[in-house]
Amino acid sequence: MISFSHSATVFGIDACLIDVEVDISSGLPMFSIVGLPDVSVKESRDRVISAIKNSGFDFPTKKITVNLAPADIKKEGGIFDLSIALGILASSGALEKESLQNMCVLGELSLDGKIRPVKGILPIVLSLHKFGITQVIVPEKNKNEACVAKDINIYPFTNLQDVIKFLKKEIKVDTFKQKDFFTNNSMLKTSIDFSDIKGQFFAKRATEVACAGGHNMIMIGPPGSGKTMIAKRIPTLLPPMNFEESVETTKIWSVSGLIKAGESLITNRPFRSPHHTTSSVALIGGGSYPKPGEVSLAHNGVLFLDELTEFKRDVLEVLRQPLEDKVVTISRAKHTLTFPASFMLIASMNPCPCGNYGSDKECLCNPYQIKKYRAKISGPLMDRIDIQIEVSALKIDEFTSNSNVAVETSKQIKERVIKARNIQYKRFEGRNIYCNAQMGPKEIKKYCTLEDKAKVMLHTAIEKLGFSARAYDRILKVARTIADLNSSCEINAKHIAEAIKYRNLDK
Ligand SMILES: Nc1ncnc2c1ncn2[C@@H]1O[C@H](COP(=O)(O)OP(=O)(O)O)[C@@H](O)[C@H]1O
Ligand SMILES: [Mg+2]
Ligand SMILES: [Zn+2]
């Protein structure tokens, strides 16, 4: 007898519905799974046999064939376990076949019949309505993630026995609903604050502007000048994500298996700081089952590359595509996948091999060495960084002074950042753009109009300092953000002057 049920698998950050067909016929007892399953799916056999037996049911000693369709999609992991187990019970008559109709079943089984959480629940559940499915059985630990899909009835379970009782209508289970997805998330608890940083007013203001507009920033300065310290405090300045941003980011984290049991949407912007020994696949994503890389895990948040020159050249080169396109495209023989990768790049580097160039200490490097060192960061990569500043070492008296000048806290700066971001949300409503840094040429033309004096100033600067055409657009975008921080519609000369200061390295 044949039974049919639905399960699903992730494909990039979208989902594919998988039909789970189970046929039980007389013949030598055997149990096979077909339909491009990988090793981890084949292991499902042993789990399903034990789980069914340990839940108090007979496992049919007949010829069992499970087909996972469509066959051209590679299948991985234990997500089909529960669906296979129910299919076997339905085919053997222990369960009515109709009970599985219009239902998607997701969950890995443990040997004793418990249901384990799985990866990718959010993208799967969000795409179910597209397949005309309105009900889904999910592992209890994934229920908070699943219930973000409002139009789907969610039935969470902890073990196989209860699922069977539910399908046989022996017990009643309410669909799981949650009003507020955000309350479940651990709010950012951190002891670090922007007020820990002494002096460095220029770098701190540049960081505020970067956070307000989502701009990429590179800090160049001698060791110990506080570059890492500033970068690590950026999460304390960033505004929370809006609902759409949260869903986008959570989908990526979900398929990567990074959503902890019981968690719902991620609300804090991600802050990823991969080590400089990282590979280009780890950074950009890929593999035989393409997985998002660091650039995608940082989507809507920050990718911090500390000591940029230490990264391998090929690793830095792969950054160019996501920086320009805001997505990563991974091509495989049959399919092409894209992962979103719109992040704020924050980078730091020393000014020269010895680190002392431009500081009070003596630099031991010759001009050739310095040039070679800086050339490690290619022009095209540098071109995509809106804010480029030098961070000088603190003077000894700045360090030791306990001056009473009130230093602003992260909370105070964050308030301004949020205000500026809210202006941007309104400006770009319905365009899939969230901040000034994401503006394309069309938006720049429309929203970066300059007052006359500002125009003159920018033209003079370009002539005198020889900015490239790319730099020109970068200055306009950053100036737009500075104007937003001042709640100003027009961009005036003061805003332009400040934006030009953040192009230190073009000069
Ligand atoms: N502006 C500053 N205010 C307070 N402490 C600082 C500052 N700059 C550097 N430090 C101290 O120096 C240490 C090294 O700073 P770090 O951020 O690692 O420098 P960099 O990354 O530029 O080499 C920090 O842990 C901090 O204790
Ligand atoms: Mg450092
Ligand atoms: Zn040097």
Coordinates of C-alpha atoms and ligand atoms in Angstrom, one line a residue:
M1 CA 0.0 0.0 0.0
I2 CA 1.3 3.5 -0.8
S3 CA 1.0 6.6 1.3
F4 CA 1.9 10.1 0.6
S5 CA 3.0 12.9 2.9
H6 CA 4.9 16.2 2.5
S7 CA 8.1 17.3 4.0
A8 CA 10.5 20.0 2.9
T9 CA 14.1 21.0 2.5
V10 CA 15.9 24.3 2.1
F11 CA 17.4 25.4 -1.1
G12 CA 19.5 28.4 -0.5
I13 CA 17.3 30.4 1.7
D14 CA 14.1 29.2 0.1
A15 CA 12.4 26.0 0.5
C16 CA 11.4 23.0 -1.7
L17 CA 8.4 20.9 -0.9
I18 CA 9.4 17.2 -0.9
D19 CA 6.8 14.5 -1.5
V20 CA 7.5 11.5 0.8
E21 CA 6.0 8.4 -0.8
V22 CA 6.1 5.1 1.1
D23 CA 5.3 1.8 -0.5
I24 CA 5.0 -1.3 1.5
S25 CA 4.7 -4.6 -0.4
S26 CA 5.1 -8.2 0.4
G27 CA 8.6 -9.6 -0.3
L28 CA 11.8 -10.0 1.5
P29 CA 12.0 -7.6 4.5
M30 CA 14.0 -4.6 3.4
F31 CA 13.9 -0.8 3.8
S32 CA 15.4 1.5 1.2
I33 CA 15.3 5.2 0.6
V34 CA 15.6 6.6 -2.9
G35 CA 15.5 10.1 -4.4
L36 CA 19.1 11.5 -4.1
P37 CA 19.4 11.1 -0.4
D38 CA 22.9 11.7 1.1
V39 CA 24.5 9.6 3.9
S40 CA 22.7 11.6 6.6
V41 CA 19.3 10.8 5.0
K42 CA 20.2 7.2 4.6
E43 CA 20.9 7.0 8.4
S44 CA 17.3 8.0 8.8
R45 CA 16.4 4.3 8.3
D46 CA 17.9 3.2 11.6
R47 CA 16.4 6.1 13.5
V48 CA 12.9 5.6 12.0
I49 CA 13.0 1.8 12.8
S50 CA 14.0 2.4 16.5
A51 CA 11.7 5.4 17.0
I52 CA 8.6 3.4 15.7
K53 CA 9.4 0.4 17.8
N54 CA 10.2 2.4 20.9
S55 CA 6.9 4.4 20.5
G56 CA 5.0 1.1 20.9
F57 CA 4.2 0.3 17.3
D58 CA 5.1 -2.7 15.2
F59 CA 7.6 -2.1 12.4
P60 CA 6.4 -3.9 9.4
T61 CA 8.7 -6.8 8.3
K62 CA 8.0 -6.3 4.6
K63 CA 9.6 -4.6 1.6
I64 CA 9.5 -0.9 2.3
T65 CA 10.5 1.7 -0.3
V66 CA 10.6 5.4 0.5
N67 CA 10.8 7.8 -2.4
L68 CA 11.8 11.4 -1.8
A69 CA 10.6 13.5 -4.8
P70 CA 11.6 15.5 -6.8
A71 CA 14.7 13.4 -7.2
D72 CA 16.9 16.1 -8.7
I73 CA 17.2 18.0 -5.4
K74 CA 20.0 16.8 -3.1
K75 CA 18.6 15.9 0.3
E76 CA 20.5 16.2 3.5
G77 CA 19.9 15.7 7.2
G78 CA 17.2 14.3 9.4
I79 CA 14.4 16.6 8.6
F80 CA 12.5 13.9 6.7
D81 CA 12.6 11.3 9.6
L82 CA 9.2 12.1 11.0
S83 CA 7.5 12.3 7.7
I84 CA 9.0 8.9 6.7
A85 CA 7.9 7.3 10.0
L86 CA 4.3 8.6 9.6
G87 CA 4.3 7.4 6.0
I88 CA 5.3 3.9 7.1
L89 CA 2.6 3.8 9.7
A90 CA 0.0 5.1 7.2
S91 CA 1.1 2.5 4.6
S92 CA 0.9 -0.3 7.1
G93 CA -2.5 0.7 8.2
A94 CA -1.6 2.0 11.7
L95 CA -2.7 5.5 10.7
E96 CA -5.3 6.8 8.3
K97 CA -3.7 8.0 5.1
E98 CA -6.0 11.0 4.8
S99 CA -4.7 12.3 8.1
L100 CA -1.5 13.4 6.4
Q101 CA -3.2 15.4 3.7
N102 CA -2.5 19.1 3.3
M103 CA 0.1 18.8 6.1
C104 CA 3.8 19.4 6.0
V105 CA 5.8 17.3 8.4
L106 CA 9.2 18.4 9.7
G107 CA 11.5 16.9 12.3
E108 CA 14.3 14.6 13.1
L109 CA 13.7 11.5 15.3
S110 CA 15.8 10.2 18.0
L111 CA 15.9 6.5 18.7
D112 CA 13.4 6.7 21.5
G113 CA 10.9 8.6 19.4
K114 CA 11.6 12.1 20.6
I115 CA 11.5 14.8 18.0
R116 CA 14.6 16.9 17.5
P117 CA 14.8 20.4 16.2
V118 CA 16.0 21.0 12.6
K119 CA 17.6 23.7 10.6
G120 CA 15.8 25.9 8.1
I121 CA 12.4 26.0 9.8
L122 CA 11.7 29.7 9.1
P123 CA 12.3 29.7 5.3
I124 CA 10.4 26.4 5.0
V125 CA 7.3 27.5 6.9
L126 CA 7.3 30.9 5.2
S127 CA 7.1 29.3 1.8
L128 CA 4.4 26.7 2.6
H129 CA 1.5 28.9 1.5
K130 CA 3.1 29.1 -2.0
F131 CA 2.6 25.3 -2.2
G132 CA -1.0 25.5 -0.9
I133 CA -0.2 23.9 2.4
T134 CA -1.8 25.4 5.5
Q135 CA -0.7 23.0 8.3
V136 CA 2.7 22.1 9.6
I137 CA 4.0 19.7 12.2
V138 CA 7.2 21.1 13.7
P139 CA 9.6 20.1 16.5
E140 CA 8.6 21.8 19.8
K141 CA 11.9 23.5 20.0
N142 CA 11.4 25.2 16.6
K143 CA 7.9 26.5 17.4
N144 CA 8.9 30.1 18.1
E145 CA 10.8 30.3 14.8
A146 CA 7.9 28.6 12.9
C147 CA 5.1 30.9 14.2
V148 CA 6.5 33.9 12.3
A149 CA 4.4 32.6 9.4
K150 CA 1.0 33.9 10.4
D151 CA -1.1 32.2 7.7
I152 CA 0.0 28.7 8.6
N153 CA -1.3 26.5 11.4
I154 CA 1.6 25.3 13.5
Y155 CA 1.4 22.1 15.5
P156 CA 4.5 21.6 17.7
F157 CA 5.3 18.2 19.1
T158 CA 8.0 16.6 21.3
N159 CA 7.6 13.0 20.4
L160 CA 6.3 10.6 17.7
Q161 CA 3.6 9.1 20.0
D162 CA 1.8 12.4 20.5
V163 CA 1.9 13.1 16.7
I164 CA 0.2 9.8 16.1
K165 CA -2.4 10.5 18.8
F166 CA -3.0 13.9 17.2
L167 CA -3.4 12.5 13.7
K168 CA -5.8 9.8 15.0
K169 CA -7.7 12.6 16.7
E170 CA -7.2 11.0 20.1
I171 CA -5.8 14.2 21.5
K172 CA -6.6 17.8 20.6
V173 CA -3.7 20.1 20.0
D174 CA -4.1 23.9 19.5
T175 CA -2.2 25.7 16.8
F176 CA 0.7 27.6 18.3
K177 CA 0.5 31.4 18.1
Q178 CA 2.7 34.1 19.5
K179 CA 1.9 37.7 19.4
D180 CA 5.3 39.2 19.8
F181 CA 8.3 37.5 18.2
F182 CA 10.7 39.9 19.6
T183 CA 10.3 39.4 23.3
N184 CA 11.8 36.0 23.2
N185 CA 15.1 37.2 21.9
S186 CA 17.8 37.9 24.4
M187 CA 18.4 41.6 24.2
L188 CA 21.9 42.8 23.6
K189 CA 23.6 42.5 27.0
T190 CA 27.0 43.8 27.0
S191 CA 29.3 45.6 29.4
I192 CA 31.2 47.5 26.7
D193 CA 30.2 51.1 25.8
F194 CA 31.4 53.8 23.5
S195 CA 32.2 55.9 26.5
D196 CA 35.1 53.5 27.3
I197 CA 37.0 55.1 24.4
K198 CA 39.0 58.1 25.4
G199 CA 39.7 60.9 22.9
Q200 CA 39.4 59.9 19.3
F201 CA 36.6 62.2 18.6
F202 CA 37.1 62.2 14.9
A203 CA 37.0 58.4 14.6
K204 CA 34.1 58.2 16.9
R205 CA 32.1 60.7 14.9
A206 CA 33.0 58.8 11.7
T207 CA 31.7 55.6 13.3
E208 CA 28.5 57.3 14.2
V209 CA 28.0 58.4 10.6
A210 CA 28.9 54.9 9.3
C211 CA 26.3 53.4 11.7
A212 CA 23.6 56.0 10.8
G213 CA 23.9 55.4 7.1
G214 CA 25.1 51.8 7.0
H215 CA 28.4 52.8 5.3
N216 CA 31.5 50.7 4.9
M217 CA 34.4 52.1 6.9
I218 CA 38.1 51.4 7.1
M219 CA 40.3 52.6 10.0
I220 CA 44.0 52.9 9.4
G221 CA 46.2 53.5 12.3
P222 CA 49.2 52.3 14.4
P223 CA 48.7 49.3 16.7
G224 CA 47.1 50.2 20.0
S225 CA 45.3 53.2 18.7
G226 CA 42.0 51.7 19.5
K227 CA 40.7 50.5 16.1
T228 CA 39.6 47.1 17.4
M229 CA 38.1 48.7 20.5
I230 CA 36.0 51.1 18.4
A231 CA 34.8 48.3 16.0
K232 CA 33.8 46.0 18.8
R233 CA 31.5 48.8 20.2
I234 CA 29.7 49.3 16.9
P235 CA 26.9 46.9 17.9
T236 CA 26.0 49.2 20.8
L237 CA 25.2 52.0 18.3
L238 CA 23.2 50.1 15.7
P239 CA 19.4 50.4 15.6
P240 CA 17.4 47.2 15.9
M241 CA 16.3 45.6 12.7
N242 CA 12.8 46.2 11.4
F243 CA 10.5 43.2 10.9
E244 CA 11.5 42.6 7.2
E245 CA 15.2 42.9 8.0
S246 CA 14.8 40.5 11.0
V247 CA 13.0 37.9 8.8
E248 CA 15.7 38.1 6.1
T249 CA 18.5 37.7 8.5
T250 CA 16.8 35.0 10.6
K251 CA 16.2 32.9 7.4
I252 CA 20.0 32.9 6.7
W253 CA 20.8 32.0 10.3
S254 CA 18.1 29.4 10.3
V255 CA 19.5 27.5 7.3
S256 CA 22.9 27.7 8.9
G257 CA 21.6 26.0 12.0
L258 CA 22.4 29.0 14.2
I259 CA 19.0 29.7 15.7
K260 CA 19.0 28.3 19.2
A261 CA 16.2 26.1 20.4
G262 CA 13.3 28.2 21.5
E263 CA 14.5 31.4 19.7
S264 CA 12.3 33.3 17.3
L265 CA 13.4 36.2 15.2
I266 CA 16.9 37.7 15.5
T267 CA 16.4 41.4 16.3
N268 CA 20.0 42.5 17.0
R269 CA 22.0 43.2 13.9
P270 CA 24.6 40.5 13.4
F271 CA 28.3 41.3 14.1
R272 CA 30.6 38.8 12.4
S273 CA 34.3 39.0 12.8
P274 CA 36.0 36.1 11.0
H275 CA 39.6 35.5 11.7
H276 CA 42.2 36.5 9.0
T277 CA 43.0 32.8 8.4
T278 CA 39.4 32.3 7.1
S279 CA 39.0 30.7 3.7
S280 CA 37.1 32.3 0.8
V281 CA 34.4 29.6 1.0
A282 CA 33.9 30.3 4.7
L283 CA 33.7 34.0 3.9
I284 CA 31.5 33.9 0.8
G285 CA 29.6 30.7 1.2
G286 CA 29.5 27.5 -0.9
G287 CA 30.2 23.9 -0.5
S288 CA 28.4 20.9 -2.1
Y289 CA 25.3 21.8 -0.3
P290 CA 25.7 25.6 -0.7
K291 CA 25.8 27.2 2.7
P292 CA 25.8 30.9 3.5
G293 CA 29.2 32.4 4.3
E294 CA 30.2 35.1 6.8
V295 CA 29.1 37.8 4.4
S296 CA 25.5 36.4 4.4
L297 CA 25.5 35.7 8.1
A298 CA 26.4 39.4 8.5
H299 CA 23.3 40.4 6.3
N300 CA 21.8 43.6 7.7
G301 CA 24.6 43.8 10.2
V302 CA 28.3 44.2 10.3
L303 CA 31.2 42.2 8.8
F304 CA 34.3 43.2 10.8
L305 CA 37.7 42.3 9.2
D306 CA 40.3 43.2 11.7
E307 CA 43.9 43.6 10.3
L308 CA 42.6 43.5 6.7
T309 CA 46.1 43.2 5.2
E310 CA 46.6 39.8 7.0
F311 CA 43.8 38.2 5.0
K312 CA 44.8 36.3 1.9
R313 CA 44.5 38.2 -1.3
D314 CA 42.0 35.8 -2.9
V315 CA 39.8 36.0 0.2
L316 CA 39.7 39.7 -0.2
E317 CA 39.0 39.6 -3.9
V318 CA 35.8 37.5 -3.4
L319 CA 34.4 40.3 -1.2
R320 CA 33.9 42.5 -4.3
Q321 CA 30.8 40.9 -5.6
P322 CA 28.8 41.0 -2.4
L323 CA 30.0 44.6 -1.7
E324 CA 28.7 45.7 -5.1
D325 CA 25.6 43.5 -5.6
K326 CA 24.6 42.9 -2.0
V327 CA 24.1 39.3 -2.8
V328 CA 26.3 36.2 -3.3
T329 CA 25.6 34.0 -6.3
I330 CA 26.7 30.4 -6.1
S331 CA 26.5 28.4 -9.3
R332 CA 26.2 24.6 -9.3
A333 CA 25.8 22.3 -12.3
K334 CA 22.0 22.4 -12.3
H335 CA 21.1 25.4 -10.2
T336 CA 22.2 28.8 -9.3
L337 CA 21.6 30.0 -5.7
T338 CA 21.7 33.5 -4.3
F339 CA 22.2 34.4 -0.7
P340 CA 21.6 38.0 0.5
A341 CA 24.7 39.7 1.7
S342 CA 24.0 43.3 2.4
F343 CA 26.4 44.2 5.3
M344 CA 28.3 47.0 6.6
L345 CA 32.0 46.3 6.1
I346 CA 34.2 47.6 9.0
A347 CA 37.9 47.0 8.5
S348 CA 41.1 48.0 10.2
M349 CA 44.7 48.0 9.1
N350 CA 48.1 49.3 10.1
P351 CA 49.5 52.2 8.0
C352 CA 52.7 50.3 7.1
P353 CA 54.5 47.0 7.9
C354 CA 56.0 48.2 11.2
G355 CA 52.9 50.1 12.1
N356 CA 54.4 53.4 13.0
Y357 CA 54.1 55.4 9.8
G358 CA 52.4 58.7 10.5
S359 CA 52.7 58.4 14.3
D360 CA 55.1 59.8 16.8
K361 CA 57.2 56.7 16.8
E362 CA 59.9 56.1 14.1
C363 CA 58.7 54.2 11.0
L364 CA 61.3 51.7 9.9
C365 CA 59.8 51.0 6.5
N366 CA 61.0 52.4 3.2
P367 CA 58.5 53.9 0.7
Y368 CA 58.6 50.8 -1.5
Q369 CA 57.6 48.6 1.5
I370 CA 54.8 50.9 2.4
K371 CA 53.5 51.0 -1.1
K372 CA 53.6 47.2 -1.4
Y373 CA 51.9 46.8 1.9
R374 CA 49.0 49.1 1.0
A375 CA 48.7 47.5 -2.4
K376 CA 47.5 44.3 -0.7
I377 CA 44.2 46.0 -0.5
S378 CA 43.2 46.3 -4.1
G379 CA 41.8 49.5 -5.6
P380 CA 38.4 48.1 -6.5
L381 CA 37.9 46.9 -2.9
M382 CA 39.0 50.3 -1.4
D383 CA 36.7 52.0 -3.9
R384 CA 33.7 50.4 -2.3
I385 CA 34.5 51.7 1.2
D386 CA 32.6 55.0 1.8
I387 CA 34.4 56.1 4.9
Q388 CA 38.2 55.9 5.0
I389 CA 39.9 57.4 8.1
E390 CA 43.1 57.6 9.9
V391 CA 43.1 56.8 13.6
S392 CA 46.2 58.2 15.3
A393 CA 47.5 56.9 18.6
L394 CA 46.4 58.7 21.7
K395 CA 48.7 61.2 23.2
I396 CA 49.9 60.1 26.6
D397 CA 48.1 63.0 28.4
E398 CA 44.9 62.1 26.6
F399 CA 45.3 58.6 27.9
T400 CA 46.0 59.5 31.5
S401 CA 43.6 62.5 31.8
N402 CA 40.5 62.0 33.8
S403 CA 39.0 65.1 32.4
N404 CA 35.5 65.9 33.4
V405 CA 34.3 66.5 29.9
A406 CA 31.2 64.3 29.7
V407 CA 31.9 61.5 27.2
E408 CA 28.8 60.4 25.3
T409 CA 27.5 56.9 26.0
S410 CA 26.4 54.4 23.4
K411 CA 22.8 55.1 24.3
Q412 CA 23.0 58.8 23.5
I413 CA 24.7 58.2 20.2
K414 CA 22.4 55.4 19.3
E415 CA 19.4 57.7 19.7
R416 CA 20.7 59.9 17.0
V417 CA 21.5 56.9 14.8
I418 CA 18.0 55.6 15.2
K419 CA 16.5 59.0 14.3
A420 CA 18.6 59.2 11.2
R421 CA 17.7 55.7 10.2
N422 CA 14.0 56.4 10.6
I423 CA 14.3 59.2 8.1
Q424 CA 15.9 56.7 5.7
Y425 CA 13.3 54.0 6.3
K426 CA 10.7 56.6 5.3
R427 CA 12.6 57.8 2.3
F428 CA 13.1 54.4 0.8
E429 CA 9.8 52.8 1.8
G430 CA 8.8 50.0 -0.6
R431 CA 12.1 50.0 -2.5
N432 CA 14.0 47.2 -0.8
I433 CA 16.6 49.8 0.4
Y434 CA 17.0 50.5 4.0
C435 CA 19.8 52.9 4.4
N436 CA 21.7 55.6 2.4
A437 CA 24.7 53.3 1.8
Q438 CA 22.4 51.1 -0.3
M439 CA 21.5 53.9 -2.7
G440 CA 22.1 53.2 -6.4
P441 CA 22.8 56.0 -9.0
K442 CA 19.1 56.6 -9.4
E443 CA 18.5 57.3 -5.7
I444 CA 21.7 59.3 -5.4
K445 CA 20.4 61.6 -8.2
K446 CA 17.1 61.9 -6.6
Y447 CA 17.9 62.3 -2.9
C448 CA 21.4 63.9 -2.8
T449 CA 20.6 67.3 -4.1
L450 CA 23.1 69.9 -3.0
E451 CA 22.7 73.5 -2.0
D452 CA 24.7 75.9 -4.3
K453 CA 27.5 76.5 -1.9
A454 CA 27.8 72.8 -1.3
K455 CA 28.1 72.2 -5.1
V456 CA 30.9 74.7 -5.4
M457 CA 32.7 73.2 -2.5
L458 CA 32.5 69.6 -3.8
H459 CA 33.7 70.7 -7.3
T460 CA 36.7 72.5 -5.8
A461 CA 37.5 69.5 -3.7
I462 CA 37.4 67.2 -6.7
E463 CA 39.6 69.4 -8.7
K464 CA 42.2 70.0 -6.0
L465 CA 42.2 66.6 -4.4
G466 CA 41.6 64.5 -7.6
F467 CA 38.8 62.3 -6.3
S468 CA 37.7 59.5 -8.6
A469 CA 34.2 59.3 -10.0
R470 CA 33.4 56.6 -7.5
A471 CA 34.6 58.7 -4.6
Y472 CA 32.2 61.4 -5.8
D473 CA 29.2 59.2 -5.3
R474 CA 30.6 57.9 -2.0
I475 CA 30.9 61.5 -0.7
L476 CA 27.3 62.3 -1.7
K477 CA 26.0 59.3 0.1
V478 CA 27.9 60.0 3.3
A479 CA 26.9 63.7 3.1
R480 CA 23.3 62.5 2.8
T481 CA 23.7 60.6 6.1
I482 CA 25.3 63.6 7.8
A483 CA 22.4 65.7 6.7
D484 CA 20.0 63.1 8.1
L485 CA 21.8 63.1 11.4
N486 CA 21.1 66.9 11.4
S487 CA 17.5 66.3 10.3
S488 CA 18.2 68.4 7.2
C489 CA 16.5 67.8 3.9
E490 CA 19.1 69.6 1.8
I491 CA 22.7 68.8 1.8
N492 CA 24.7 71.9 2.7
A493 CA 28.3 72.9 2.5
K494 CA 29.0 71.8 6.1
H495 CA 27.7 68.3 5.4
I496 CA 29.9 68.1 2.3
A497 CA 32.9 69.3 4.1
E498 CA 32.5 66.7 6.8
A499 CA 32.0 63.9 4.2
I500 CA 35.2 65.0 2.4
K501 CA 37.1 64.5 5.6
Y502 CA 36.2 60.9 5.6
R503 CA 38.0 60.3 2.3
N504 CA 41.5 60.5 3.9
L505 CA 43.1 58.0 1.6
D506 CA 42.0 59.4 -1.7
K507 CA 44.3 62.4 -1.3
Ligands
LIG1 N1 41.1 55.6 22.8 C1 41.3 54.7 23.7 N2 40.6 54.8 24.9 C2 40.8 53.9 25.9 N3 41.7 52.8 25.7 C3 42.3 52.7 24.6 C4 42.1 53.6 23.5 N4 42.9 53.2 22.5 C5 43.5 52.1 22.9 N5 43.2 51.8 24.1 C6 43.7 50.6 24.9 O1 44.6 50.0 24.1 C7 44.2 48.6 23.9 C8 44.5 48.2 22.4 O2 43.6 48.9 21.6 P1 43.1 48.2 20.3 O3 41.7 48.6 20.0 O4 43.4 46.7 20.3 O5 44.1 48.9 19.2 P2 44.3 48.5 17.7 O6 43.2 47.6 17.3 O7 44.3 49.9 17.0 O8 45.7 47.9 17.6 C9 42.8 48.6 24.2 O9 42.4 47.3 24.7 C10 42.6 49.6 25.2 O10 42.8 49.1 26.5
MG2 MG 43.4 45.7 16.6
ZN3 ZN 56.6 51.5 9.2

